Amino acid sequence: MTLSATAALFSALCVLAAVPSTSVFAVTARAASGGFRQGALTALGIVVGDLILVALAVFGLALIVETFGEQARLLRALAAGYLLLLGILTLHRLRAAARTAAVHSPLRAAGASFMVGLLITLGDQKAVLFYLAFLPAFVDLQALTPAAAAVVFAITAGSVGGVKLAWAWIASRAGSWRGRRAAPLFEALSGVVMVAAAIHLLVTR
């Protein structure tokens, strides 16, 4: 990879990662309600998901998505069920805690925040095809060396992760400025995001 191609790929991924989307909303909602750490864990899940998709594109394994058949649909259904459960539990806890000052959400668990980001990313199977069409504009996938592949992975992690962490930091600052009274609102938004992502997984093919 040339220096110009590396810079162009990094810039393009930064712009795409910054565009408002379900993943951005999930990161900001988690950070605003649970603090920067929860937003960062959600961002980490998104980065891991993107790296998996990039690996499928780089190593020419996109056909795996098609050959999975029933297994792929089962995995998609399980992911949707997990997200739906998290969303419903979050909204239920908020309703039960409406008369108290503290809100205890199942999404405060580190593993849950990570899985939210990962499943939202992997749930979009079209992203595999996106990377297959996107990466060749910057690098020849057929002639990609191990060193160049490592650069692509590093650029993806640095750009996507950096932008999502920036969103998490901004949202966590906004959450602290608004104070604890705004936490239930952001928790509710987190629950809605999870339910919407689950519905998206179930209704799209």
Tab-separated table of C-alpha atoms in Angstrom:
chain	number	residue	atom	x	y	z
A	1	MET	CA	0.000	0.000	0.000
A	2	THR	CA	1.244	3.447	-0.894
A	3	LEU	CA	1.232	6.281	1.615
A	4	SER	CA	-1.465	8.114	-0.334
A	5	ALA	CA	-3.680	5.010	-0.448
A	6	THR	CA	-3.187	4.478	3.275
A	7	ALA	CA	-4.114	8.080	4.064
A	8	ALA	CA	-7.110	7.943	1.736
A	9	LEU	CA	-8.404	4.711	3.274
A	10	PHE	CA	-7.977	6.065	6.797
A	11	SER	CA	-9.788	9.318	5.941
A	12	ALA	CA	-12.647	7.523	4.189
A	13	LEU	CA	-13.206	5.124	7.079
A	14	CYS	CA	-13.139	8.015	9.566
A	15	VAL	CA	-15.842	9.830	7.621
A	16	LEU	CA	-17.983	6.684	7.342
A	17	ALA	CA	-17.570	5.922	11.045
A	18	ALA	CA	-18.619	9.456	11.978
A	19	VAL	CA	-21.849	9.380	9.958
A	20	PRO	CA	-24.849	9.041	12.316
A	21	SER	CA	-26.035	5.428	12.323
A	22	THR	CA	-27.351	2.740	14.649
A	23	SER	CA	-23.812	2.015	15.861
A	24	VAL	CA	-23.099	5.688	16.577
A	25	PHE	CA	-26.388	6.038	18.412
A	26	ALA	CA	-25.668	2.915	20.462
A	27	VAL	CA	-22.241	4.234	21.474
A	28	THR	CA	-23.512	7.678	22.398
A	29	ALA	CA	-26.540	6.387	24.277
A	30	ARG	CA	-24.408	3.951	26.276
A	31	ALA	CA	-21.770	6.583	27.044
A	32	ALA	CA	-24.284	9.247	28.038
A	33	SER	CA	-26.112	6.930	30.412
A	34	GLY	CA	-23.340	4.646	31.683
A	35	GLY	CA	-20.216	6.745	31.280
A	36	PHE	CA	-17.298	6.705	28.875
A	37	ARG	CA	-16.290	3.132	29.787
A	38	GLN	CA	-19.615	1.686	28.629
A	39	GLY	CA	-19.449	3.670	25.405
A	40	ALA	CA	-15.857	2.545	24.843
A	41	LEU	CA	-16.824	-1.105	25.334
A	42	THR	CA	-19.619	-0.724	22.802
A	43	ALA	CA	-17.127	0.896	20.419
A	44	LEU	CA	-14.759	-2.031	20.969
A	45	GLY	CA	-17.493	-4.457	19.964
A	46	ILE	CA	-18.105	-2.433	16.797
A	47	VAL	CA	-14.390	-2.456	15.935
A	48	VAL	CA	-14.128	-6.222	16.431
A	49	GLY	CA	-17.180	-6.710	14.219
A	50	ASP	CA	-15.698	-4.496	11.508
A	51	LEU	CA	-12.387	-6.370	11.651
A	52	ILE	CA	-14.237	-9.656	11.164
A	53	LEU	CA	-16.023	-8.211	8.127
A	54	VAL	CA	-12.777	-6.830	6.726
A	55	ALA	CA	-11.177	-10.254	7.166
A	56	LEU	CA	-14.004	-11.833	5.182
A	57	ALA	CA	-13.397	-9.330	2.389
A	58	VAL	CA	-9.596	-9.391	2.469
A	59	PHE	CA	-9.305	-13.171	2.499
A	60	GLY	CA	-12.082	-13.700	-0.012
A	61	LEU	CA	-14.351	-15.459	2.432
A	62	ALA	CA	-17.524	-13.508	1.714
A	63	LEU	CA	-19.041	-16.664	0.202
A	64	ILE	CA	-19.132	-18.073	3.745
A	65	VAL	CA	-22.075	-15.792	4.389
A	66	GLU	CA	-23.999	-17.533	1.604
A	67	THR	CA	-22.837	-21.087	2.306
A	68	PHE	CA	-23.825	-20.894	5.962
A	69	GLY	CA	-27.436	-21.345	4.841
A	70	GLU	CA	-29.686	-22.214	7.755
A	71	GLN	CA	-26.819	-21.747	10.229
A	72	ALA	CA	-26.435	-18.116	9.172
A	73	ARG	CA	-30.143	-17.503	9.646
A	74	LEU	CA	-30.013	-19.195	13.024
A	75	LEU	CA	-27.081	-17.025	14.098
A	76	ARG	CA	-28.954	-13.948	12.912
A	77	ALA	CA	-32.030	-14.989	14.888
A	78	LEU	CA	-29.957	-15.611	18.029
A	79	ALA	CA	-28.319	-12.197	17.693
A	80	ALA	CA	-31.714	-10.552	17.260
A	81	GLY	CA	-33.063	-12.416	20.279
A	82	TYR	CA	-30.138	-11.296	22.442
A	83	LEU	CA	-30.534	-7.660	21.437
A	84	LEU	CA	-34.298	-7.816	21.906
A	85	LEU	CA	-33.865	-9.302	25.385
A	86	LEU	CA	-31.391	-6.579	26.397
A	87	GLY	CA	-33.677	-3.859	25.094
A	88	ILE	CA	-36.779	-5.204	26.842
A	89	LEU	CA	-34.902	-5.748	30.120
A	90	THR	CA	-33.537	-2.212	29.997
A	91	LEU	CA	-36.958	-0.653	29.410
A	92	HIS	CA	-38.509	-2.900	32.080
A	93	ARG	CA	-35.871	-1.963	34.659
A	94	LEU	CA	-36.433	1.718	33.910
A	95	ARG	CA	-40.152	1.336	34.443
A	96	ALA	CA	-39.606	-0.534	37.704
A	97	ALA	CA	-37.091	2.066	38.881
A	98	ALA	CA	-39.256	5.052	37.963
A	99	ARG	CA	-39.988	5.746	41.638
A	100	THR	CA	-36.365	5.560	42.754
A	101	ALA	CA	-33.328	7.735	42.119
A	102	ALA	CA	-31.091	4.944	40.866
A	103	VAL	CA	-31.486	3.086	37.630
A	104	HIS	CA	-29.892	-0.356	37.377
A	105	SER	CA	-29.675	-1.481	33.781
A	106	PRO	CA	-28.488	-4.876	32.516
A	107	LEU	CA	-26.532	-2.944	29.890
A	108	ARG	CA	-24.147	-1.718	32.587
A	109	ALA	CA	-22.363	-5.056	32.398
A	110	ALA	CA	-19.123	-4.820	30.424
A	111	GLY	CA	-19.883	-7.935	28.401
A	112	ALA	CA	-23.325	-6.679	27.448
A	113	SER	CA	-21.996	-3.364	26.148
A	114	PHE	CA	-19.366	-5.155	24.066
A	115	MET	CA	-21.891	-7.614	22.653
A	116	VAL	CA	-24.265	-4.809	21.730
A	117	GLY	CA	-21.622	-3.219	19.511
A	118	LEU	CA	-20.509	-6.548	18.053
A	119	LEU	CA	-23.989	-7.816	17.219
A	120	ILE	CA	-25.137	-4.543	15.697
A	121	THR	CA	-22.132	-4.688	13.356
A	122	LEU	CA	-22.262	-8.376	12.456
A	123	GLY	CA	-26.038	-8.236	12.099
A	124	ASP	CA	-25.657	-6.133	8.953
A	125	GLN	CA	-24.629	-8.770	6.396
A	126	LYS	CA	-24.623	-6.114	3.687
A	127	ALA	CA	-21.510	-4.703	5.342
A	128	VAL	CA	-19.503	-7.675	4.012
A	129	LEU	CA	-20.483	-6.777	0.470
A	130	PHE	CA	-19.762	-3.128	1.250
A	131	TYR	CA	-16.189	-3.909	2.240
A	132	LEU	CA	-15.786	-6.109	-0.840
A	133	ALA	CA	-16.735	-3.120	-2.998
A	134	PHE	CA	-15.059	-0.463	-0.841
A	135	LEU	CA	-11.575	-1.842	-0.181
A	136	PRO	CA	-10.600	-2.473	-3.831
A	137	ALA	CA	-10.814	1.275	-4.399
A	138	PHE	CA	-7.748	1.628	-2.175
A	139	VAL	CA	-5.883	-1.672	-2.430
A	140	ASP	CA	-5.665	-4.653	-4.775
A	141	LEU	CA	-7.148	-7.468	-2.688
A	142	GLN	CA	-5.841	-10.114	-5.078
A	143	ALA	CA	-2.240	-8.983	-4.590
A	144	LEU	CA	-2.499	-8.104	-0.911
A	145	THR	CA	0.575	-9.163	1.074
A	146	PRO	CA	0.429	-10.133	4.772
A	147	ALA	CA	2.098	-6.842	5.690
A	148	ALA	CA	-0.397	-4.834	3.661
A	149	ALA	CA	-3.278	-6.822	5.165
A	150	ALA	CA	-1.976	-5.954	8.628
A	151	VAL	CA	-1.955	-2.287	7.608
A	152	VAL	CA	-5.572	-2.541	6.451
A	153	PHE	CA	-6.601	-4.078	9.779
A	154	ALA	CA	-4.688	-1.409	11.713
A	155	ILE	CA	-6.258	1.392	9.674
A	156	THR	CA	-9.731	-0.050	10.208
A	157	ALA	CA	-9.237	-0.416	13.964
A	158	GLY	CA	-7.639	3.007	14.329
A	159	SER	CA	-10.133	4.928	12.235
A	160	VAL	CA	-13.369	3.238	13.314
A	161	GLY	CA	-12.242	2.881	16.931
A	162	GLY	CA	-10.927	6.427	17.169
A	163	VAL	CA	-14.093	7.994	15.803
A	164	LYS	CA	-16.405	5.870	17.948
A	165	LEU	CA	-14.335	6.675	21.054
A	166	ALA	CA	-14.629	10.366	20.205
A	167	TRP	CA	-18.407	9.960	20.039
A	168	ALA	CA	-18.323	8.129	23.371
A	169	TRP	CA	-16.268	10.881	25.011
A	170	ILE	CA	-18.542	13.656	23.733
A	171	ALA	CA	-21.658	11.784	24.851
A	172	SER	CA	-20.193	10.991	28.281
A	173	ARG	CA	-19.370	14.677	28.797
A	174	ALA	CA	-22.903	15.620	27.758
A	175	GLY	CA	-24.310	13.046	30.140
A	176	SER	CA	-22.263	14.378	33.059
A	177	TRP	CA	-23.255	17.955	32.278
A	178	ARG	CA	-26.921	17.013	32.246
A	179	GLY	CA	-26.540	15.207	35.529
A	180	ARG	CA	-28.020	12.006	36.887
A	181	ARG	CA	-31.570	13.049	36.125
A	182	ALA	CA	-30.896	12.600	32.396
A	183	ALA	CA	-29.548	9.060	32.844
A	184	PRO	CA	-32.974	7.346	32.622
A	185	LEU	CA	-33.640	9.123	29.317
A	186	PHE	CA	-30.412	7.852	27.782
A	187	GLU	CA	-31.029	4.388	29.209
A	188	ALA	CA	-34.433	4.406	27.542
A	189	LEU	CA	-32.827	5.427	24.258
A	190	SER	CA	-30.367	2.556	24.638
A	191	GLY	CA	-33.242	0.133	25.116
A	192	VAL	CA	-35.034	1.473	22.051
A	193	VAL	CA	-31.842	1.109	19.978
A	194	MET	CA	-31.506	-2.524	21.008
A	195	VAL	CA	-35.141	-3.311	20.162
A	196	ALA	CA	-34.861	-1.498	16.811
A	197	ALA	CA	-31.645	-3.358	15.947
A	198	ALA	CA	-33.306	-6.673	16.816
A	199	ILE	CA	-36.297	-5.895	14.593
A	200	HIS	CA	-33.915	-4.901	11.801
A	201	LEU	CA	-32.146	-8.262	12.048
A	202	LEU	CA	-35.428	-10.147	11.994
A	203	VAL	CA	-37.109	-8.383	9.066
A	204	THR	CA	-34.155	-7.892	6.707
A	205	ARG	CA	-32.634	-10.593	4.507
